[in-house]
mmCIF file of C-alpha atoms and ligand atoms in Angstrom:
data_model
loop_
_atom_site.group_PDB
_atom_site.id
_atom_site.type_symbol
_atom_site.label_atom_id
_atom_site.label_comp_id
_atom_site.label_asym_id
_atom_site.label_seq_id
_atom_site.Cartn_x
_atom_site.Cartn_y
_atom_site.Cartn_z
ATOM 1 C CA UNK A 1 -1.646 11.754 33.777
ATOM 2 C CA UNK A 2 -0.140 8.491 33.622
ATOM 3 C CA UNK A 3 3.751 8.160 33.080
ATOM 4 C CA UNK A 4 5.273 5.338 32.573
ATOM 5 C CA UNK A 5 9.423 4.173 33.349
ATOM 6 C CA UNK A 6 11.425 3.513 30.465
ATOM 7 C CA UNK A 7 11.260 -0.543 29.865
ATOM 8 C CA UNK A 8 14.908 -1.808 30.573
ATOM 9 C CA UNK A 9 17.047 -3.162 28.048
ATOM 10 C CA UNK A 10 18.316 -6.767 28.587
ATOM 11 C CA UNK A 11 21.985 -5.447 29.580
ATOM 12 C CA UNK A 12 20.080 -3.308 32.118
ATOM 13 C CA UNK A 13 18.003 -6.263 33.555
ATOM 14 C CA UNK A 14 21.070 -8.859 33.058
ATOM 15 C CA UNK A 15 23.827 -6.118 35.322
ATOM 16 C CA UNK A 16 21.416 -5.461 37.747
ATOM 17 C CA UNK A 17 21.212 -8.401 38.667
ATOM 18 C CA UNK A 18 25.043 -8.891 39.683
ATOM 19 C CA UNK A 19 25.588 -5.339 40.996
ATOM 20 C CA UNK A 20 25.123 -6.703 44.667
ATOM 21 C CA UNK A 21 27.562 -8.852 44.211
ATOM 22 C CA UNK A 22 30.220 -7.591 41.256
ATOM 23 C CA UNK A 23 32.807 -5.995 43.689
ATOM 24 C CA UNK A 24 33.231 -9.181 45.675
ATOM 25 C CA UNK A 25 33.453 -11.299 42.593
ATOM 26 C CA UNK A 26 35.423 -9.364 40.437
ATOM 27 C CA UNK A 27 36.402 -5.877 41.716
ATOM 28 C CA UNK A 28 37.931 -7.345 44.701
ATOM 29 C CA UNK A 29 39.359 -10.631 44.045
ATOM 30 C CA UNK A 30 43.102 -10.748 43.236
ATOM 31 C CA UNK A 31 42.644 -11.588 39.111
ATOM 32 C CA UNK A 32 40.383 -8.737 38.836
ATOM 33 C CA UNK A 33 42.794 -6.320 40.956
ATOM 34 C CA UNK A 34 45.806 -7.516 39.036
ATOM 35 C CA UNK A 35 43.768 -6.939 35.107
ATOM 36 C CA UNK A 36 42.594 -3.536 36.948
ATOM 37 C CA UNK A 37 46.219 -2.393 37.801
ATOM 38 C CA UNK A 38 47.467 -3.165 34.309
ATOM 39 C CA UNK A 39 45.259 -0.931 33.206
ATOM 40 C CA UNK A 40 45.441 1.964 35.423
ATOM 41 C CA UNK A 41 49.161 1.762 34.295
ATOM 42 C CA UNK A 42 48.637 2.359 30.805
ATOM 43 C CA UNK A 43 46.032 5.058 31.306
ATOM 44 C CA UNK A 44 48.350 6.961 33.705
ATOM 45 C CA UNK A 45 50.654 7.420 30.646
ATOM 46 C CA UNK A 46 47.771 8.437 27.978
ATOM 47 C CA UNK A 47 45.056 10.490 29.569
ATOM 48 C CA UNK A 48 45.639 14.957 30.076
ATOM 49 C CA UNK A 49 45.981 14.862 34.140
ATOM 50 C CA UNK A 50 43.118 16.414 35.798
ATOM 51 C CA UNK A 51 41.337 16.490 32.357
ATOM 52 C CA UNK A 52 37.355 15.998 31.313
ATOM 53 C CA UNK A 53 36.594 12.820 31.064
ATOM 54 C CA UNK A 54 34.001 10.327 29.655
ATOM 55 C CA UNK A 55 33.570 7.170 31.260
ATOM 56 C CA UNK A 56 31.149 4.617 29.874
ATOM 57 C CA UNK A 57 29.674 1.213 31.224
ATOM 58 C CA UNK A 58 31.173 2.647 34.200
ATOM 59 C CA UNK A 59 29.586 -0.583 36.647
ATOM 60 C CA UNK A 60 30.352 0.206 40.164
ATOM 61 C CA UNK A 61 32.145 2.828 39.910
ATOM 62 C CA UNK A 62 35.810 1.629 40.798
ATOM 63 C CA UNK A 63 37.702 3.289 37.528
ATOM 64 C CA UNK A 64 35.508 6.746 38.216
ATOM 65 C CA UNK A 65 36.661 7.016 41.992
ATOM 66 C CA UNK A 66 40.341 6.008 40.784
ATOM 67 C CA UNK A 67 40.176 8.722 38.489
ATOM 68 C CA UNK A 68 38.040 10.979 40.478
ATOM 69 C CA UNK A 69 41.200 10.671 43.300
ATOM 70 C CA UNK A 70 44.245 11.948 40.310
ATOM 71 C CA UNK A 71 42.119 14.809 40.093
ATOM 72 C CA UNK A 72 40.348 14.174 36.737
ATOM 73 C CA UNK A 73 37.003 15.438 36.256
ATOM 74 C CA UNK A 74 34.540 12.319 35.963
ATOM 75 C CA UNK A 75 31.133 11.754 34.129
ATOM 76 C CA UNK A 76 30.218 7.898 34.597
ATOM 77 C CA UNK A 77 27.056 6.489 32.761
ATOM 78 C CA UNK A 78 26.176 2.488 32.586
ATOM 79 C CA UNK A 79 22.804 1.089 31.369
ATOM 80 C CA UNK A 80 22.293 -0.530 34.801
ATOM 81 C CA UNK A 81 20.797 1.742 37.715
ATOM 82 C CA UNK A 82 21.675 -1.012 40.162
ATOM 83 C CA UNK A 83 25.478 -0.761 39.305
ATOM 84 C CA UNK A 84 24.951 3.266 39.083
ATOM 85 C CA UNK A 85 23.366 3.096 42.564
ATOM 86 C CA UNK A 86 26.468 0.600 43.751
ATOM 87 C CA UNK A 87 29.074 3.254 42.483
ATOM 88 C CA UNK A 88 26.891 6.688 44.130
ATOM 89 C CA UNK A 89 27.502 4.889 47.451
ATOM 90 C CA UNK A 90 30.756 3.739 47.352
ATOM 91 C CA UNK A 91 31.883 7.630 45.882
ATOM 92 C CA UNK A 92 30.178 9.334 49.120
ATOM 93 C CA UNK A 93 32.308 7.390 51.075
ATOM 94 C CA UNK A 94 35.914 8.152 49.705
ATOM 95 C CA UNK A 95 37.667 11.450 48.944
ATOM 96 C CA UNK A 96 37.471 12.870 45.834
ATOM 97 C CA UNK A 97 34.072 11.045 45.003
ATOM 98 C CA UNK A 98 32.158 14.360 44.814
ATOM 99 C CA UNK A 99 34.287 14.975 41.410
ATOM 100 C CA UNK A 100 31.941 11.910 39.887
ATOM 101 C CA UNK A 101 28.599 12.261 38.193
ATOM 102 C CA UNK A 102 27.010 9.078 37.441
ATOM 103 C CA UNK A 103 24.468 9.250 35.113
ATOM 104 C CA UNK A 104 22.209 6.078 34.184
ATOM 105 C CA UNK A 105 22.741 6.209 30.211
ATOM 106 C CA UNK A 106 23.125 3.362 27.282
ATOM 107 C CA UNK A 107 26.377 3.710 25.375
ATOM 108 C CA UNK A 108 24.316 3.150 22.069
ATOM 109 C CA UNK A 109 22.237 6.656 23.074
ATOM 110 C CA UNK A 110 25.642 8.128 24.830
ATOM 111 C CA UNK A 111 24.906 11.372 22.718
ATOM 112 C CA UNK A 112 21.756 12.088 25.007
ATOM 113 C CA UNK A 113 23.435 12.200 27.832
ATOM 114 C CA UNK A 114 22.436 15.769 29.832
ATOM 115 C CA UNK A 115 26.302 16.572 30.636
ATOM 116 C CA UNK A 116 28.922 19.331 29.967
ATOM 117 C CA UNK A 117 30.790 18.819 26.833
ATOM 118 C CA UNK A 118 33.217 18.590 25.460
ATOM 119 C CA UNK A 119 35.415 15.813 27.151
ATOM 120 C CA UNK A 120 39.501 15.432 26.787
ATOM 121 C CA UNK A 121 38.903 12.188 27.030
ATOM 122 C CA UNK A 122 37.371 8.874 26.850
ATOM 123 C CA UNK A 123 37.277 5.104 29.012
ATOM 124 C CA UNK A 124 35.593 1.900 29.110
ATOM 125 C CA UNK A 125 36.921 -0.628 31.258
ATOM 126 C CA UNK A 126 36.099 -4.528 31.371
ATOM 127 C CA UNK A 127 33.930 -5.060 28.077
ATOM 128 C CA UNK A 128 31.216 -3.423 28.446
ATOM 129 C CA UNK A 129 31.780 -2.107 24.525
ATOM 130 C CA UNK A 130 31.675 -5.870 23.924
ATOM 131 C CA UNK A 131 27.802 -5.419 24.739
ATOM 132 C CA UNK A 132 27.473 -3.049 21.785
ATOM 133 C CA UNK A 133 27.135 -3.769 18.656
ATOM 134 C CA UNK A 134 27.130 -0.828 16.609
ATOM 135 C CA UNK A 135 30.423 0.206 17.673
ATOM 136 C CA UNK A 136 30.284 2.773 14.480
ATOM 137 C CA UNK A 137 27.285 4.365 15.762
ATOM 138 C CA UNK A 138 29.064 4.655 19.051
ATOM 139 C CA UNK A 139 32.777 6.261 17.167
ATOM 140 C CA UNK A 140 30.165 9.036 15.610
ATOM 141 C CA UNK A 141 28.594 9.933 18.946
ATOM 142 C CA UNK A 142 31.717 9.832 21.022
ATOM 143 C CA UNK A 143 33.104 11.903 17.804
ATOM 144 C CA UNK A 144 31.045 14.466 18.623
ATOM 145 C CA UNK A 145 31.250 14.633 22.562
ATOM 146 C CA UNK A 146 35.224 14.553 22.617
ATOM 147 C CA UNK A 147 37.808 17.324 21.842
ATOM 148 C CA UNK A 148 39.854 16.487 18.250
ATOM 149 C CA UNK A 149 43.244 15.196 19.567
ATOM 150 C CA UNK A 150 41.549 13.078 22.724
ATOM 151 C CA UNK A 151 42.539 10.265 23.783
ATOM 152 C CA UNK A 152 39.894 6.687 24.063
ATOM 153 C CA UNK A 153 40.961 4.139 25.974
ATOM 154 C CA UNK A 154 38.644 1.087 25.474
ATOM 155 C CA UNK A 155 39.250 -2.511 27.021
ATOM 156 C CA UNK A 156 37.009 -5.322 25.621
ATOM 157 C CA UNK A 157 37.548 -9.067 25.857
ATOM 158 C CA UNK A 158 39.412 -10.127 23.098
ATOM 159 C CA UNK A 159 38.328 -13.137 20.353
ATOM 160 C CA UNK A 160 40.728 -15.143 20.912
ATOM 161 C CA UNK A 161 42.135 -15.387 24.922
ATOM 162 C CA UNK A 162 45.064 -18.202 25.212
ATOM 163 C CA UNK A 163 43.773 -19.051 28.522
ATOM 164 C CA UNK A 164 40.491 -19.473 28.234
ATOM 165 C CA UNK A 165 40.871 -21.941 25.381
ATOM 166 C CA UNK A 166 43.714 -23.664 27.471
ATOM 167 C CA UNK A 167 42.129 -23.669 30.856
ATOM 168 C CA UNK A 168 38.444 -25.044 28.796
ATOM 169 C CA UNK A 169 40.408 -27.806 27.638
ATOM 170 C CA UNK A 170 42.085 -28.904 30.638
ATOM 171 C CA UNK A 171 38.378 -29.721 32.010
ATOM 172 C CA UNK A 172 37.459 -31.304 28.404
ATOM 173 C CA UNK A 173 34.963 -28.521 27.862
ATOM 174 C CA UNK A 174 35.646 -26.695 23.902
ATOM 175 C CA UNK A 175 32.276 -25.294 23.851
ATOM 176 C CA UNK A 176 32.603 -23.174 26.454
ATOM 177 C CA UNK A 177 37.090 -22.858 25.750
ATOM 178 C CA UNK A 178 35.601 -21.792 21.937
ATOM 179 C CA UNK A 179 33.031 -19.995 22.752
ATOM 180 C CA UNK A 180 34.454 -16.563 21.611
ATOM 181 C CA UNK A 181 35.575 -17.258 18.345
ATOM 182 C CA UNK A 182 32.636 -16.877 16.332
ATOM 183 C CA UNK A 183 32.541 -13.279 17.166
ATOM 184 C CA UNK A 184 29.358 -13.456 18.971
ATOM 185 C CA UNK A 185 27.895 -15.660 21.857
ATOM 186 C CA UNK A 186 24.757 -15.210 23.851
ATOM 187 C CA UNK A 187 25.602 -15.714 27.636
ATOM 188 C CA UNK A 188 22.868 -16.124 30.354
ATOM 189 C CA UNK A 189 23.348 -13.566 33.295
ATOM 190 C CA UNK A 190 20.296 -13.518 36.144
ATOM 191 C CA UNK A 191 18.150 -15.234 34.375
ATOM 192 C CA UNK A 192 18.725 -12.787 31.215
ATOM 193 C CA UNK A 193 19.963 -13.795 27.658
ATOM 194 C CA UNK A 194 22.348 -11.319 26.543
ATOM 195 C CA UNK A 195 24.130 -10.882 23.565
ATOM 196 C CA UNK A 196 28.065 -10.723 23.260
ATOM 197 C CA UNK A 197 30.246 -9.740 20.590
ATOM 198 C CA UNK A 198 34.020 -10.492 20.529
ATOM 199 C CA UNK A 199 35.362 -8.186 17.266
ATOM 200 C CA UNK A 200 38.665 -8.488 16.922
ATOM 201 C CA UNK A 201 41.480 -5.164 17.206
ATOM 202 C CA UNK A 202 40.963 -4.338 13.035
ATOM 203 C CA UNK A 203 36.997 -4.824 13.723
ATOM 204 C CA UNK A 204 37.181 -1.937 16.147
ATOM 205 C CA UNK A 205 39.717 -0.217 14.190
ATOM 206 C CA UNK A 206 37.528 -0.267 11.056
ATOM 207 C CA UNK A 207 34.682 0.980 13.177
ATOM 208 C CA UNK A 208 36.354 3.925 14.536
ATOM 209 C CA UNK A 209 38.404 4.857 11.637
ATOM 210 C CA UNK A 210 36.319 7.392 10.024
ATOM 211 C CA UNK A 211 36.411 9.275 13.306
ATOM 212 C CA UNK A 212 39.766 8.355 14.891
ATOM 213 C CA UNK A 213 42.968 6.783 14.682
ATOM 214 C CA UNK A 214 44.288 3.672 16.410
ATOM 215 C CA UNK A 215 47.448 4.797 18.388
ATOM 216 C CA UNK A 216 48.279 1.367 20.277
ATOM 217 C CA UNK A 217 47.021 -1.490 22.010
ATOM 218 C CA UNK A 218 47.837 -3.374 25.181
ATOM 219 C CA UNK A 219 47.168 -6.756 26.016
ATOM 220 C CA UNK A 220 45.416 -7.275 29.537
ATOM 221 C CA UNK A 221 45.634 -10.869 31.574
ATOM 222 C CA UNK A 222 47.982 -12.487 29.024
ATOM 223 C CA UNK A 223 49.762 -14.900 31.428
ATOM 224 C CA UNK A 224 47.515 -13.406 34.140
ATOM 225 C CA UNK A 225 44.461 -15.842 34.337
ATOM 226 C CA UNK A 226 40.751 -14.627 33.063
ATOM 227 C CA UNK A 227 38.728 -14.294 36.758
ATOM 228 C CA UNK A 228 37.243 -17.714 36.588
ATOM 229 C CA UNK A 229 40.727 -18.773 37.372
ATOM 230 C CA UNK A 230 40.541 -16.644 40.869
ATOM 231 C CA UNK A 231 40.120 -19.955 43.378
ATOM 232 C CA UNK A 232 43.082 -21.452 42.314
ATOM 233 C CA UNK A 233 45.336 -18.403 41.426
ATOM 234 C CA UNK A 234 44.613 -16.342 45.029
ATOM 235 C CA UNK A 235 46.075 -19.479 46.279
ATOM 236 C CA UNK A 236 49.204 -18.709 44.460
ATOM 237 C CA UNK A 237 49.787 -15.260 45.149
ATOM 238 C CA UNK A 238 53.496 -15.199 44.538
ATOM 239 C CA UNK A 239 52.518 -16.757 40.985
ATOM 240 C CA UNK A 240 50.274 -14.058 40.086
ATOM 241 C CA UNK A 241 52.872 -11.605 41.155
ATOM 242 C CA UNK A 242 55.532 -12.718 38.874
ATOM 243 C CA UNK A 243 52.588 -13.454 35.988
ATOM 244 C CA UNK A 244 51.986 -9.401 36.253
ATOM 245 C CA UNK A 245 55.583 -8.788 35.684
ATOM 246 C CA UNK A 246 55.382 -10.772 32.468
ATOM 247 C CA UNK A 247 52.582 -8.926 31.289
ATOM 248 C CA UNK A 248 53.815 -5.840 31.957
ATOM 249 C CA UNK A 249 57.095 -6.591 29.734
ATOM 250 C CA UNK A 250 55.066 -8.412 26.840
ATOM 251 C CA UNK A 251 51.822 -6.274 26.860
ATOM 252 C CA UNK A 252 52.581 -4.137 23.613
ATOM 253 C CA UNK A 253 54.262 -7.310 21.696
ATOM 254 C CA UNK A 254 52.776 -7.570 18.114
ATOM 255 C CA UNK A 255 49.680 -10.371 18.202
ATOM 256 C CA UNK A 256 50.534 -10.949 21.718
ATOM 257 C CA UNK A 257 48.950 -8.294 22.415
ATOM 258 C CA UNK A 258 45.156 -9.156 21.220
ATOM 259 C CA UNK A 259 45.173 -12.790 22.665
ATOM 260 C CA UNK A 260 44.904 -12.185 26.189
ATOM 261 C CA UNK A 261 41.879 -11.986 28.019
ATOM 262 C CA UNK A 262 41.109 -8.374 27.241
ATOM 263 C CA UNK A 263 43.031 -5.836 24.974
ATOM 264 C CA UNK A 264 43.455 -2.287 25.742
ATOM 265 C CA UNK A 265 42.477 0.262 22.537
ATOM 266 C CA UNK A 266 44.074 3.463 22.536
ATOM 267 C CA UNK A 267 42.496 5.551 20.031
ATOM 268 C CA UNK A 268 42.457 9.278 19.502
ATOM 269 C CA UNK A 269 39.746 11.506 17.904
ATOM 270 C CA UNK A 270 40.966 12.352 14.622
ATOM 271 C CA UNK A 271 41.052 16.375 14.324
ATOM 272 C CA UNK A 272 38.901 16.264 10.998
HETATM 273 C C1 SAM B 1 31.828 -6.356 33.118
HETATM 274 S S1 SAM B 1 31.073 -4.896 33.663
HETATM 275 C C2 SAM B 1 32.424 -3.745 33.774
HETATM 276 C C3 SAM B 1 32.131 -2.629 34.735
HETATM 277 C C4 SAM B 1 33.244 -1.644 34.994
HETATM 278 N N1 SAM B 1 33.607 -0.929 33.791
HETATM 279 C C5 SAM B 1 34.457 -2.302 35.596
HETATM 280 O O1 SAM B 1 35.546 -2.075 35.094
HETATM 281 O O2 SAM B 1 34.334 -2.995 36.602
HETATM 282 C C6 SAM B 1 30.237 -4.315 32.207
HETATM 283 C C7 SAM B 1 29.394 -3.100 32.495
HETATM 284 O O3 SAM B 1 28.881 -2.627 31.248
HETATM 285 C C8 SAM B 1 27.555 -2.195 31.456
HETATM 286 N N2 SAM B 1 26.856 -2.248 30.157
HETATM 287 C C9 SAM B 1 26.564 -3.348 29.422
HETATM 288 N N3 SAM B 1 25.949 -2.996 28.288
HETATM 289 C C10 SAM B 1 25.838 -1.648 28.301
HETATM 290 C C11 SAM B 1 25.296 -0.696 27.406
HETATM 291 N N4 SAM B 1 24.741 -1.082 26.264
HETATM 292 N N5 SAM B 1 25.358 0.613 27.738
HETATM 293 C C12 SAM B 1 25.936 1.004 28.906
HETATM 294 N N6 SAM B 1 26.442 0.149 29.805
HETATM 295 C C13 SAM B 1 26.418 -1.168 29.508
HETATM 296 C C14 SAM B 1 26.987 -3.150 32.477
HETATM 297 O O4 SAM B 1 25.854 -2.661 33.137
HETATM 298 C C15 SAM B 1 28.188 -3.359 33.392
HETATM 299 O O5 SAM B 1 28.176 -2.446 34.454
#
């Protein structure tokens, strides 16, 4: 008998392509350590310790081993087995990794995936939600993976980010400083077109409603720069230090909040 692999979506095809190299662009440089930080912070403050939880478009792992090491229980997933396969071998080689399972899984068919329920929680770091596009579809499955009362914490890349707009203009360029504000843009990553949509903190509040509540949100790399910024602000590092600080004191302001680069989405599974 003949079998045949499952064809790869674009998202799969486009990630795979930058697994090799995601940790050295982003993971490691100082922007995306500084945005990763921020959010670490918040979560330490929301999630159950040691709980369940549900981590999608997990990439190479990074937030899974950080969680894996507090003593939470982790189940990654991410559409792209190259990033699954980057995160498997950075977990065997740190302790606590053996609390991970990575799983290669879609967030639109997160329902399928073949792990323990329930989870105590939920987390998506970095916009991969902002690859999704039925983000209802997603609140229903999640609904029914997560205990009532548990926390999702979901970071996407915001509509409108002050310094991208700012920092396009500087170098004349508004198509790319605008390029968010229609909601949708199709970016070009290996080779791959792949869709991207921006919806905006009542968007995603809408979406989820019918299955839980928005609690708060939290702007992420507000005065700290988006990474394309990274040459010129690792050569500032006692900038970027102080630009944290001013995050961290303005990060739950009112509006303030949603025009960084990304925004942080606390939501909780409504008990209905
Ligand atoms: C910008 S990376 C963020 C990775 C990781 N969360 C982090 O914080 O570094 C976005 C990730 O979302 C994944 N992704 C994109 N679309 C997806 C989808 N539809 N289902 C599951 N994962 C997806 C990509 O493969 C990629 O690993």
């Amino acid at each position: 008998m003949i079998s045949f692999a499952p064809q790869k979506t674009a998202a799969a095809l486009a990630f795979d392509s930058l697994a090799a190299g995601y940790d050295d662009v982003f993971t490691n440089s100082s922007v995306g350590r500084a945005q990763r930080s921020a959010v670490w912070e918040c979560a330490q403050n929301i999630f159950t310790p040691r709980c369940r939880l549900l981590e999608l478009n997990c990439g190479t792992g990074e937030d899974a081993i950080h969680f894996a090491q507090q003593g939470f229980e982790v189940t990654s997933c991410d559409v792209s087995p190259a990033m699954i396969a980057q995160a498997r071998r950075k977990a065997l080689q740190v302790p606590a990794g053996d609390n991970i399972r990575f799983y290669v899984q879609a967030s639109e068919s997160i329902a399928d995936l073949p792990a323990r329920y329930p989870f105590a929680g939920a987390f998506s770091n970095f916009s991969g939600l902002n690859c999704v596009k039925d983000l209802d579809g997603l609140a229903s499955s999640l609904a029914s993976m997560l205990l009532p009362g548990s926390p999702a914490l979901f970071c996407f890349s915001t509509r409108y980010c002050l310094w991208e707009t700012a920092w396009y203009l500087l170098h004349a360029d508004l198509s790319r400083g605008s390029r968010r504000w229609n909601g949708y843009h199709e970016t070009r990553l290996g080779g791959i077109t792949l869709p991207v949509y921006y919806p905006t903190r009542e968007q995603i509040r809408h979406s989820f409603a019918h299955k839980f509540r928005l609690v708060g949100v939290y702007g992420i790399g507000i005065t700290v720069p988006p990474s394309y910024v990274e040459p010129w602000i690792a050569e500032h590092p006692g900038l970027l230090r102080t630009l944290q600080k001013i995050d961290a004191a303005i990060r739950r302001l009112p509006v303030i909040n949603t025009l960084g680069d990304h925004m942080l989405l606390h939501l909780e599974r409504l008990h209905t």
